[in-house]
């Protein structure tokens, strides 16, 4: 696996493991030997234009207006999966 694939896989595992919904930002650091460390998962990152979340999206080709539309769409289509304990 390439580094991008490893990072994406880890971010998805963290997102699912923490039972997050909608959108979140997972902060990671890469060691010189290739190990990836998760620093934190932020379930409510700053969405303003020019902030880390928006810049990360733009780095992979998602324009700011499209990012906002995607997040709003996730919210409008969200259906909670009720769990029984």
mmCIF file of the C-alpha atoms, coordinates in Angstrom:
data_MODEL
# 
_entry.id   MODEL 
# 
loop_
_atom_site.group_PDB 
_atom_site.id 
_atom_site.type_symbol 
_atom_site.label_atom_id 
_atom_site.label_alt_id 
_atom_site.label_comp_id 
_atom_site.label_asym_id 
_atom_site.label_entity_id 
_atom_site.label_seq_id 
_atom_site.pdbx_PDB_ins_code 
_atom_site.Cartn_x 
_atom_site.Cartn_y 
_atom_site.Cartn_z 
_atom_site.occupancy 
_atom_site.B_iso_or_equiv 
_atom_site.pdbx_formal_charge 
_atom_site.auth_seq_id 
_atom_site.auth_comp_id 
_atom_site.auth_asym_id 
_atom_site.auth_atom_id 
_atom_site.pdbx_PDB_model_num 
ATOM 1  C CA . UNK A 1 1  ? 0.000   0.000  0.000  1.00 0.00 ? 1  UNK A CA 1 
ATOM 2  C CA . UNK A 1 2  ? 1.106   3.551  -0.690 1.00 0.00 ? 2  UNK A CA 1 
ATOM 3  C CA . UNK A 1 3  ? 1.238   6.184  2.024  1.00 0.00 ? 3  UNK A CA 1 
ATOM 4  C CA . UNK A 1 4  ? -1.971  7.914  0.863  1.00 0.00 ? 4  UNK A CA 1 
ATOM 5  C CA . UNK A 1 5  ? -3.861  4.614  1.034  1.00 0.00 ? 5  UNK A CA 1 
ATOM 6  C CA . UNK A 1 6  ? -2.485  3.873  4.508  1.00 0.00 ? 6  UNK A CA 1 
ATOM 7  C CA . UNK A 1 7  ? -3.479  7.320  5.788  1.00 0.00 ? 7  UNK A CA 1 
ATOM 8  C CA . UNK A 1 8  ? -6.985  7.069  4.300  1.00 0.00 ? 8  UNK A CA 1 
ATOM 9  C CA . UNK A 1 9  ? -7.488  3.595  5.771  1.00 0.00 ? 9  UNK A CA 1 
ATOM 10 C CA . UNK A 1 10 ? -6.357  4.728  9.226  1.00 0.00 ? 10 UNK A CA 1 
ATOM 11 C CA . UNK A 1 11 ? -8.549  7.849  9.130  1.00 0.00 ? 11 UNK A CA 1 
ATOM 12 C CA . UNK A 1 12 ? -11.590 5.721  8.270  1.00 0.00 ? 12 UNK A CA 1 
ATOM 13 C CA . UNK A 1 13 ? -10.785 3.241  11.070 1.00 0.00 ? 13 UNK A CA 1 
ATOM 14 C CA . UNK A 1 14 ? -10.514 6.090  13.588 1.00 0.00 ? 14 UNK A CA 1 
ATOM 15 C CA . UNK A 1 15 ? -13.757 7.686  12.314 1.00 0.00 ? 15 UNK A CA 1 
ATOM 16 C CA . UNK A 1 16 ? -15.681 4.414  12.580 1.00 0.00 ? 16 UNK A CA 1 
ATOM 17 C CA . UNK A 1 17 ? -14.024 3.325  15.823 1.00 0.00 ? 17 UNK A CA 1 
ATOM 18 C CA . UNK A 1 18 ? -15.063 6.537  17.533 1.00 0.00 ? 18 UNK A CA 1 
ATOM 19 C CA . UNK A 1 19 ? -18.555 6.225  16.008 1.00 0.00 ? 19 UNK A CA 1 
ATOM 20 C CA . UNK A 1 20 ? -18.323 9.675  14.439 1.00 0.00 ? 20 UNK A CA 1 
ATOM 21 C CA . UNK A 1 21 ? -20.906 10.867 11.923 1.00 0.00 ? 21 UNK A CA 1 
ATOM 22 C CA . UNK A 1 22 ? -20.998 13.517 9.222  1.00 0.00 ? 22 UNK A CA 1 
ATOM 23 C CA . UNK A 1 23 ? -17.537 14.992 8.906  1.00 0.00 ? 23 UNK A CA 1 
ATOM 24 C CA . UNK A 1 24 ? -14.456 15.178 11.095 1.00 0.00 ? 24 UNK A CA 1 
ATOM 25 C CA . UNK A 1 25 ? -10.750 15.902 10.871 1.00 0.00 ? 25 UNK A CA 1 
ATOM 26 C CA . UNK A 1 26 ? -8.214  13.284 11.955 1.00 0.00 ? 26 UNK A CA 1 
ATOM 27 C CA . UNK A 1 27 ? -4.814  14.786 12.718 1.00 0.00 ? 27 UNK A CA 1 
ATOM 28 C CA . UNK A 1 28 ? -1.814  12.534 12.161 1.00 0.00 ? 28 UNK A CA 1 
ATOM 29 C CA . UNK A 1 29 ? 1.954   12.737 12.206 1.00 0.00 ? 29 UNK A CA 1 
ATOM 30 C CA . UNK A 1 30 ? 4.353   10.700 10.122 1.00 0.00 ? 30 UNK A CA 1 
ATOM 31 C CA . UNK A 1 31 ? 7.597   9.435  11.689 1.00 0.00 ? 31 UNK A CA 1 
ATOM 32 C CA . UNK A 1 32 ? 10.794  9.249  9.671  1.00 0.00 ? 32 UNK A CA 1 
ATOM 33 C CA . UNK A 1 33 ? 10.507  5.450  9.646  1.00 0.00 ? 33 UNK A CA 1 
ATOM 34 C CA . UNK A 1 34 ? 7.031   5.569  8.033  1.00 0.00 ? 34 UNK A CA 1 
ATOM 35 C CA . UNK A 1 35 ? 4.942   4.950  11.155 1.00 0.00 ? 35 UNK A CA 1 
ATOM 36 C CA . UNK A 1 36 ? 1.731   6.978  11.340 1.00 0.00 ? 36 UNK A CA 1 
ATOM 37 C CA . UNK A 1 37 ? 0.589   8.402  14.659 1.00 0.00 ? 37 UNK A CA 1 
ATOM 38 C CA . UNK A 1 38 ? -2.940  9.657  15.288 1.00 0.00 ? 38 UNK A CA 1 
ATOM 39 C CA . UNK A 1 39 ? -2.777  12.880 17.292 1.00 0.00 ? 39 UNK A CA 1 
ATOM 40 C CA . UNK A 1 40 ? -6.500  13.568 17.616 1.00 0.00 ? 40 UNK A CA 1 
ATOM 41 C CA . UNK A 1 41 ? -9.879  13.220 15.966 1.00 0.00 ? 41 UNK A CA 1 
ATOM 42 C CA . UNK A 1 42 ? -11.797 16.485 15.817 1.00 0.00 ? 42 UNK A CA 1 
ATOM 43 C CA . UNK A 1 43 ? -15.527 15.872 15.242 1.00 0.00 ? 43 UNK A CA 1 
ATOM 44 C CA . UNK A 1 44 ? -16.202 19.600 14.866 1.00 0.00 ? 44 UNK A CA 1 
ATOM 45 C CA . UNK A 1 45 ? -13.334 21.170 12.901 1.00 0.00 ? 45 UNK A CA 1 
ATOM 46 C CA . UNK A 1 46 ? -13.352 24.818 11.849 1.00 0.00 ? 46 UNK A CA 1 
ATOM 47 C CA . UNK A 1 47 ? -15.049 25.065 8.443  1.00 0.00 ? 47 UNK A CA 1 
ATOM 48 C CA . UNK A 1 48 ? -14.005 28.593 7.499  1.00 0.00 ? 48 UNK A CA 1 
ATOM 49 C CA . UNK A 1 49 ? -12.324 29.137 4.155  1.00 0.00 ? 49 UNK A CA 1 
ATOM 50 C CA . UNK A 1 50 ? -8.568  29.047 4.638  1.00 0.00 ? 50 UNK A CA 1 
ATOM 51 C CA . UNK A 1 51 ? -8.685  26.798 7.705  1.00 0.00 ? 51 UNK A CA 1 
ATOM 52 C CA . UNK A 1 52 ? -7.075  23.335 7.793  1.00 0.00 ? 52 UNK A CA 1 
ATOM 53 C CA . UNK A 1 53 ? -10.211 21.348 6.951  1.00 0.00 ? 53 UNK A CA 1 
ATOM 54 C CA . UNK A 1 54 ? -11.095 23.442 3.902  1.00 0.00 ? 54 UNK A CA 1 
ATOM 55 C CA . UNK A 1 55 ? -7.475  23.565 2.742  1.00 0.00 ? 55 UNK A CA 1 
ATOM 56 C CA . UNK A 1 56 ? -7.152  19.777 3.023  1.00 0.00 ? 56 UNK A CA 1 
ATOM 57 C CA . UNK A 1 57 ? -10.280 19.327 0.932  1.00 0.00 ? 57 UNK A CA 1 
ATOM 58 C CA . UNK A 1 58 ? -8.990  21.748 -1.670 1.00 0.00 ? 58 UNK A CA 1 
ATOM 59 C CA . UNK A 1 59 ? -5.666  19.880 -1.790 1.00 0.00 ? 59 UNK A CA 1 
ATOM 60 C CA . UNK A 1 60 ? -7.540  16.810 -3.053 1.00 0.00 ? 60 UNK A CA 1 
ATOM 61 C CA . UNK A 1 61 ? -9.630  18.791 -5.539 1.00 0.00 ? 61 UNK A CA 1 
ATOM 62 C CA . UNK A 1 62 ? -12.757 19.657 -3.529 1.00 0.00 ? 62 UNK A CA 1 
ATOM 63 C CA . UNK A 1 63 ? -13.585 23.348 -3.934 1.00 0.00 ? 63 UNK A CA 1 
ATOM 64 C CA . UNK A 1 64 ? -14.893 25.200 -0.879 1.00 0.00 ? 64 UNK A CA 1 
ATOM 65 C CA . UNK A 1 65 ? -18.508 25.621 -2.116 1.00 0.00 ? 65 UNK A CA 1 
ATOM 66 C CA . UNK A 1 66 ? -18.596 21.923 -3.045 1.00 0.00 ? 66 UNK A CA 1 
ATOM 67 C CA . UNK A 1 67 ? -17.241 20.995 0.395  1.00 0.00 ? 67 UNK A CA 1 
ATOM 68 C CA . UNK A 1 68 ? -20.028 22.927 2.106  1.00 0.00 ? 68 UNK A CA 1 
ATOM 69 C CA . UNK A 1 69 ? -22.649 21.336 -0.149 1.00 0.00 ? 69 UNK A CA 1 
ATOM 70 C CA . UNK A 1 70 ? -21.333 17.869 0.688  1.00 0.00 ? 70 UNK A CA 1 
ATOM 71 C CA . UNK A 1 71 ? -21.436 18.548 4.430  1.00 0.00 ? 71 UNK A CA 1 
ATOM 72 C CA . UNK A 1 72 ? -24.939 20.012 4.243  1.00 0.00 ? 72 UNK A CA 1 
ATOM 73 C CA . UNK A 1 73 ? -26.043 17.015 2.169  1.00 0.00 ? 73 UNK A CA 1 
ATOM 74 C CA . UNK A 1 74 ? -24.650 14.629 4.786  1.00 0.00 ? 74 UNK A CA 1 
ATOM 75 C CA . UNK A 1 75 ? -26.610 16.457 7.462  1.00 0.00 ? 75 UNK A CA 1 
ATOM 76 C CA . UNK A 1 76 ? -29.854 16.505 5.512  1.00 0.00 ? 76 UNK A CA 1 
ATOM 77 C CA . UNK A 1 77 ? -29.608 12.795 4.696  1.00 0.00 ? 77 UNK A CA 1 
ATOM 78 C CA . UNK A 1 78 ? -28.460 11.642 8.137  1.00 0.00 ? 78 UNK A CA 1 
ATOM 79 C CA . UNK A 1 79 ? -30.542 9.001  9.837  1.00 0.00 ? 79 UNK A CA 1 
ATOM 80 C CA . UNK A 1 80 ? -29.389 7.975  13.285 1.00 0.00 ? 80 UNK A CA 1 
ATOM 81 C CA . UNK A 1 81 ? -28.869 4.278  13.808 1.00 0.00 ? 81 UNK A CA 1 
ATOM 82 C CA . UNK A 1 82 ? -30.339 3.729  17.238 1.00 0.00 ? 82 UNK A CA 1 
ATOM 83 C CA . UNK A 1 83 ? -28.454 1.274  19.360 1.00 0.00 ? 83 UNK A CA 1 
ATOM 84 C CA . UNK A 1 84 ? -29.846 -0.694 22.212 1.00 0.00 ? 84 UNK A CA 1 
ATOM 85 C CA . UNK A 1 85 ? -27.572 -1.256 25.157 1.00 0.00 ? 85 UNK A CA 1 
# 
